[in-house]
PDB file of C-alpha atoms and ligand atoms in Angstrom:
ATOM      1  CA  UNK B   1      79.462  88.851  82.738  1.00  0.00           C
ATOM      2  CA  UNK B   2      83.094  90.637  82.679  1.00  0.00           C
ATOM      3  CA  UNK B   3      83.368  93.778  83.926  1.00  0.00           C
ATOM      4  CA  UNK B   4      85.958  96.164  83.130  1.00  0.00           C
ATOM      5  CA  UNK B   5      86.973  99.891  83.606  1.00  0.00           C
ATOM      6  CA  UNK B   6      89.380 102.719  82.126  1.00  0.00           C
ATOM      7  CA  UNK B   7      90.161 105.830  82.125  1.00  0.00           C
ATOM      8  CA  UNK B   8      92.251 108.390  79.925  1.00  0.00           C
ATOM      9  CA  UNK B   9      93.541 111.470  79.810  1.00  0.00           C
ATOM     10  CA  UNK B  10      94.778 113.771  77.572  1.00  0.00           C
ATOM     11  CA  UNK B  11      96.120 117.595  76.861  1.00  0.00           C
ATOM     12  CA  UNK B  12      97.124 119.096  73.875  1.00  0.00           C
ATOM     13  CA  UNK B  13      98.480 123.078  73.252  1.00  0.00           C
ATOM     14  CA  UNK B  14      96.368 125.605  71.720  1.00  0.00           C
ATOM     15  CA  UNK B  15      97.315 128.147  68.924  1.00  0.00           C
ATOM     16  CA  UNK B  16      95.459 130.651  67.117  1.00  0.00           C
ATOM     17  CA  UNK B  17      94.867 130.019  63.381  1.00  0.00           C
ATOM     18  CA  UNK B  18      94.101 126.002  64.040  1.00  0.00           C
ATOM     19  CA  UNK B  19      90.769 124.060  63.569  1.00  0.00           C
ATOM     20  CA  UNK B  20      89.228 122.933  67.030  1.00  0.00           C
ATOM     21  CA  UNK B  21      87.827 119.171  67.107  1.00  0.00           C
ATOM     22  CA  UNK B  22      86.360 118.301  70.274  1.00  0.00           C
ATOM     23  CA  UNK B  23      84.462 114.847  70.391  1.00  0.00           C
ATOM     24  CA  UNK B  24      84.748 114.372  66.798  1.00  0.00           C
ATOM     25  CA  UNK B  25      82.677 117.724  66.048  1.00  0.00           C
ATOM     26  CA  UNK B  26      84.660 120.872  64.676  1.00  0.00           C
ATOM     27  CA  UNK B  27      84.530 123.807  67.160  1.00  0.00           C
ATOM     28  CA  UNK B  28      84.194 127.282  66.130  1.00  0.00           C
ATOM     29  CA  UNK B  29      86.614 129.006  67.776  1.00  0.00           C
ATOM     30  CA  UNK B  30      90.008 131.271  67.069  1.00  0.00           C
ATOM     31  CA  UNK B  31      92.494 128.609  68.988  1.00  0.00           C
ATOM     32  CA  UNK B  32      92.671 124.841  67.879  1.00  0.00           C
ATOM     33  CA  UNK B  33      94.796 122.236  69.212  1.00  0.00           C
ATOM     34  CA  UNK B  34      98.651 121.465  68.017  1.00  0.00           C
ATOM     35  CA  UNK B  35      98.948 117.849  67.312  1.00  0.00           C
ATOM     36  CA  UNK B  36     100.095 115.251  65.066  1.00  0.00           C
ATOM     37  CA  UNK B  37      96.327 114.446  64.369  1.00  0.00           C
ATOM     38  CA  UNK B  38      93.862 116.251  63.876  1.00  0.00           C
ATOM     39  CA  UNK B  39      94.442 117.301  67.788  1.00  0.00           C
ATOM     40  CA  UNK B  40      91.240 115.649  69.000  1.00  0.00           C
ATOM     41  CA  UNK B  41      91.698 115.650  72.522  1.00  0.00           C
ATOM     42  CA  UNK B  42      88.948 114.213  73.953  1.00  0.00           C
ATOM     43  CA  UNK B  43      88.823 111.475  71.597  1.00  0.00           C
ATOM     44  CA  UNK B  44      92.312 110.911  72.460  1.00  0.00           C
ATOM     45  CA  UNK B  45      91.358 110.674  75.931  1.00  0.00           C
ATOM     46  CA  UNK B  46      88.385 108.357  75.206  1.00  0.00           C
ATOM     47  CA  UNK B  47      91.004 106.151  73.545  1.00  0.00           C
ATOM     48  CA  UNK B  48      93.185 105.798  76.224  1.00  0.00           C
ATOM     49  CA  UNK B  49      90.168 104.946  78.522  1.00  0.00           C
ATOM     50  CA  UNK B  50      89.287 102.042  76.274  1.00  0.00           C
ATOM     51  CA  UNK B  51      92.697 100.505  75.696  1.00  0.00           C
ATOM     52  CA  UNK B  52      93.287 101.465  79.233  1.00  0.00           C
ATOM     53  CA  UNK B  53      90.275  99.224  80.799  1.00  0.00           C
ATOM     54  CA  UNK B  54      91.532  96.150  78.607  1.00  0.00           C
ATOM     55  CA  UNK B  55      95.068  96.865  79.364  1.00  0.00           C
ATOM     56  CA  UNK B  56      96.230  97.367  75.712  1.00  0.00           C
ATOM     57  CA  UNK B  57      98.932 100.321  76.315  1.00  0.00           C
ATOM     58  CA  UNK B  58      98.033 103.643  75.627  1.00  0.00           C
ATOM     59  CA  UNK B  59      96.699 105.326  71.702  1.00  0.00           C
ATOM     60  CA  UNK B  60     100.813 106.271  71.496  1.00  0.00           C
ATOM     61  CA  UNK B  61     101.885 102.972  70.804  1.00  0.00           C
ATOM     62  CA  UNK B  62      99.086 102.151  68.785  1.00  0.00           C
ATOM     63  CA  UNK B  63      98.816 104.965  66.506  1.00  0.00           C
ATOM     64  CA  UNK B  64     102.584 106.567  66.928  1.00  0.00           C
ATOM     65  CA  UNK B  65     102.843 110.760  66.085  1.00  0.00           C
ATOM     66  CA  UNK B  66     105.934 110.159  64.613  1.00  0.00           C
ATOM     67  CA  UNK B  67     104.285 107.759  61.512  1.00  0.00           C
ATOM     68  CA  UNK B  68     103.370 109.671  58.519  1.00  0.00           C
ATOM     69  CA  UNK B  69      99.973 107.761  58.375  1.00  0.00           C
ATOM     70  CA  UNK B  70      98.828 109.384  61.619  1.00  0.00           C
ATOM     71  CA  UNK B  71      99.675 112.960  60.668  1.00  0.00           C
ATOM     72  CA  UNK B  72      96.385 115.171  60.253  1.00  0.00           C
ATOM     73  CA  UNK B  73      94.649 112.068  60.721  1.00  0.00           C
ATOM     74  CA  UNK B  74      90.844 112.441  61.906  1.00  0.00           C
ATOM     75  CA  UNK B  75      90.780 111.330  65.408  1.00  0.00           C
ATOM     76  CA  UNK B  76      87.305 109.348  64.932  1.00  0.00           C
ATOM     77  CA  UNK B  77      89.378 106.970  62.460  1.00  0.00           C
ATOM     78  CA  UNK B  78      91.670 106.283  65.806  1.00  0.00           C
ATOM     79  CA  UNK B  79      88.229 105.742  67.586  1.00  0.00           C
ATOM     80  CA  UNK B  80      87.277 103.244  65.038  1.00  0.00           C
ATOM     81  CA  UNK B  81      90.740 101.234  65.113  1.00  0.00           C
ATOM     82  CA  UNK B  82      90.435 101.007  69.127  1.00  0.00           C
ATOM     83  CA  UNK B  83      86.882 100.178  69.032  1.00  0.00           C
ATOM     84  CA  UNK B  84      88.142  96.858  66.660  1.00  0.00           C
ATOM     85  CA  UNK B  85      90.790  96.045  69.593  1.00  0.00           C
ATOM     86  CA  UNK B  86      87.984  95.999  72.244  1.00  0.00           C
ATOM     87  CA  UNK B  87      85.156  94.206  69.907  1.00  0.00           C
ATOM     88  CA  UNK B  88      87.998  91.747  69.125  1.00  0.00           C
ATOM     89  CA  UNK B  89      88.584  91.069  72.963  1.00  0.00           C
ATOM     90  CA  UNK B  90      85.120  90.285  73.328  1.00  0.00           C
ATOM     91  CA  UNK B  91      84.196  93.081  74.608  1.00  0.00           C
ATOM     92  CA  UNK B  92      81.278  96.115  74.230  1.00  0.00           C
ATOM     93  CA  UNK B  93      81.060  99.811  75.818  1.00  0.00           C
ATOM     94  CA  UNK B  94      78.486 100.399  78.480  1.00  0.00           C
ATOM     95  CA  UNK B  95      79.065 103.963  79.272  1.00  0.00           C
ATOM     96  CA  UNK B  96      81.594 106.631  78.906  1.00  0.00           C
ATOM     97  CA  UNK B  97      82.096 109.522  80.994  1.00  0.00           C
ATOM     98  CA  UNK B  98      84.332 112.898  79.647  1.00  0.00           C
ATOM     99  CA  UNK B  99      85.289 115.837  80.677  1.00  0.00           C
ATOM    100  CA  UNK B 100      86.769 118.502  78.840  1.00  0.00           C
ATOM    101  CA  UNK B 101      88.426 121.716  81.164  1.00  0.00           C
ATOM    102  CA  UNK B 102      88.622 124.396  78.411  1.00  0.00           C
ATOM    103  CA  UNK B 103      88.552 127.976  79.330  1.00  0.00           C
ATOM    104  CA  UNK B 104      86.741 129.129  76.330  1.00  0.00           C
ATOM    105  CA  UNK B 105      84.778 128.856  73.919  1.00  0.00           C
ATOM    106  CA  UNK B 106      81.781 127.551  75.984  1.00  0.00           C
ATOM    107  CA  UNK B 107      80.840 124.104  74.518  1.00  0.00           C
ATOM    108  CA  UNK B 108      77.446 123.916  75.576  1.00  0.00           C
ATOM    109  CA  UNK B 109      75.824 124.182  71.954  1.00  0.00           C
ATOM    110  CA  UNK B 110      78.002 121.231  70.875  1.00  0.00           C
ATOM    111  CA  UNK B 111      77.433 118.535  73.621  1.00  0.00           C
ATOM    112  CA  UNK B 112      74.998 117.056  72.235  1.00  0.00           C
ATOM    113  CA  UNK B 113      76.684 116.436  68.863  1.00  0.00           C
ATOM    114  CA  UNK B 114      79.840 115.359  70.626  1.00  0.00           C
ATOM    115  CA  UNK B 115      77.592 113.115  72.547  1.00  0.00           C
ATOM    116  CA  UNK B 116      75.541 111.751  68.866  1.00  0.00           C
ATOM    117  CA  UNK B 117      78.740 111.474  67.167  1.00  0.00           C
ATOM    118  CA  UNK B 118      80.701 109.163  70.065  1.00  0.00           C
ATOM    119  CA  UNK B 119      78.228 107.476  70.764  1.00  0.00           C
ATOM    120  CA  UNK B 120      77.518 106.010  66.708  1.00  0.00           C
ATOM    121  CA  UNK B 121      81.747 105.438  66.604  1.00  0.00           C
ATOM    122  CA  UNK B 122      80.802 103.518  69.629  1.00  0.00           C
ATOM    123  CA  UNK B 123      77.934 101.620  68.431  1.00  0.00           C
ATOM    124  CA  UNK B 124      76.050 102.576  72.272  1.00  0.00           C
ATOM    125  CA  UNK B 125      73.137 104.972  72.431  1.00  0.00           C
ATOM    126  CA  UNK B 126      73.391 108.672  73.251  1.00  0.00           C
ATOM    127  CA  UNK B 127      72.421 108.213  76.881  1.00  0.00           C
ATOM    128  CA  UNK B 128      75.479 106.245  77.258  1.00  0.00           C
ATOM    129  CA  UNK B 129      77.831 108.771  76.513  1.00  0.00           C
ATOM    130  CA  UNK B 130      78.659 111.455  78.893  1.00  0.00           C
ATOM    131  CA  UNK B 131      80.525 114.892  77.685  1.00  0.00           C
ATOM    132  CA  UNK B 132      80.900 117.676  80.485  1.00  0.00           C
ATOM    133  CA  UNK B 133      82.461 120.676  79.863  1.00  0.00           C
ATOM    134  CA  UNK B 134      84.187 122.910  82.474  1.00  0.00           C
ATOM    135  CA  UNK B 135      86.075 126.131  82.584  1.00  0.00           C
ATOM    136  CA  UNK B 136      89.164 126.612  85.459  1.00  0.00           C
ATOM    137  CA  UNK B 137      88.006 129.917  86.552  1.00  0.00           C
ATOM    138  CA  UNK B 138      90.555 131.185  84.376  1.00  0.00           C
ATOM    139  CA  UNK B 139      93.582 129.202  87.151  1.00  0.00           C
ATOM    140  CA  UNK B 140      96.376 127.269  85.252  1.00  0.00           C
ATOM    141  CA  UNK B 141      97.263 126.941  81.307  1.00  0.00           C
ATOM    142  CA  UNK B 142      93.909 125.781  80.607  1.00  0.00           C
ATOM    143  CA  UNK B 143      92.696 128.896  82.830  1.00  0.00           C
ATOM    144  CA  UNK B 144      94.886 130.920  80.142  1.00  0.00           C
ATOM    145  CA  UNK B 145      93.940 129.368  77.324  1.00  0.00           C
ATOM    146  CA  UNK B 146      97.560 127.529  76.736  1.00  0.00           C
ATOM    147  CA  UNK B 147      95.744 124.085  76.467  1.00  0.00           C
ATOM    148  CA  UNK B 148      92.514 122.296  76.400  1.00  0.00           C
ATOM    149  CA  UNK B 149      92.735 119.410  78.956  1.00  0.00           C
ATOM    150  CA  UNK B 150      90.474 116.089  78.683  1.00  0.00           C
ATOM    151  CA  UNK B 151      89.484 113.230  81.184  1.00  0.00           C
ATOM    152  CA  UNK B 152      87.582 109.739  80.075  1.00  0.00           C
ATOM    153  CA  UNK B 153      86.132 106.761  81.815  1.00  0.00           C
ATOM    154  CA  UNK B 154      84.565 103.817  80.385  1.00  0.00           C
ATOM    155  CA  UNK B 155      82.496 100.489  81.074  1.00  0.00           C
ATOM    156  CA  UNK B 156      83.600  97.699  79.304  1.00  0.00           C
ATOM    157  CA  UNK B 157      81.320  94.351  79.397  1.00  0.00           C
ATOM    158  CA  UNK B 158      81.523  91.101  78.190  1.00  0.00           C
ATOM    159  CA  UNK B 159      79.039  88.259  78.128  1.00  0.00           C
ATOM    160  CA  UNK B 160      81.821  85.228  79.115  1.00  0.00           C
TER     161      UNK B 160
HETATM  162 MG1  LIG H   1      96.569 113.593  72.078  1.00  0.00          MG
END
């Protein structure tokens, strides 16, 4: 068996008046991120993870934010796409690990949906996806609410 690691991260600005997608579940809250996409970060983070661990470059060269077919896209349609790179290396997801650092809201009552919804893009069960939230005791732009930051490690495995 092949064994093989990544890890992403990602951080987008926040403004008042946009939608908030974390994890591929829409947020209810009066800031959303500023993006090119739909501003997913922590998908965006879980994509770098996976191209990361194979060594594919990073979800900017893939999926550029200056190409009109990426702009408002839904970030689980970027999931998808990378999920066909690593399938067509040979490759599966045995866990993922995120954490998102966002000063508020609190994300506890969507974990578990972040967590349903990754894991199906994913094709892994729930228990294999990790989502953590944590605040930064109100230090640093995510502190003040200036940005919602996002960290992601994966497993990748391959029967060769
Ligand atoms: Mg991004």
């Amino acid at each position: 068996m092949k064994i093989r690691t990544g890890n992403g991260y990602d951080v987008h600005a926040l403004a008042e008046g946009l939608p908030l997608y974390l994890g591929g579940v829409r947020i209810e809250s009066p800031l959303g991120c500023m993006a090119h996409s739909d501003g997913d970060v922590a998908i965006h983070a879980l994509c770098d993870a996976l191209l990361g661990a194979l060594a594919l470059g990073d979800i900017g060269h893939h999926f550029p934010d200056t190409s009109d077919e990426f702009r408002g896209i839904d970030s689980k349609i970027l999931l998808k796409r990378t999920m066909a790179l690593v399938s067509e290396a040979g490759y599966r997801v045995g866990n993922a690990d995120i954490t998102i650092a966002l000063q508020r809201p609190k994300l506890s009552p969507y974990i578990m949906s972040m967590r349903e919804t990754l894991a199906g893009l994913m094709s892994v069960e729930v228990s294999d996806v990790s989502v953590k939230a944590t605040t930064t005791e109100k230090l640093g732009f995510v502190g003040r609410s200036e940005g919602c930051e996002v960290y992601a490690s994966v497993l990748l495995f391959a029967d060769l």
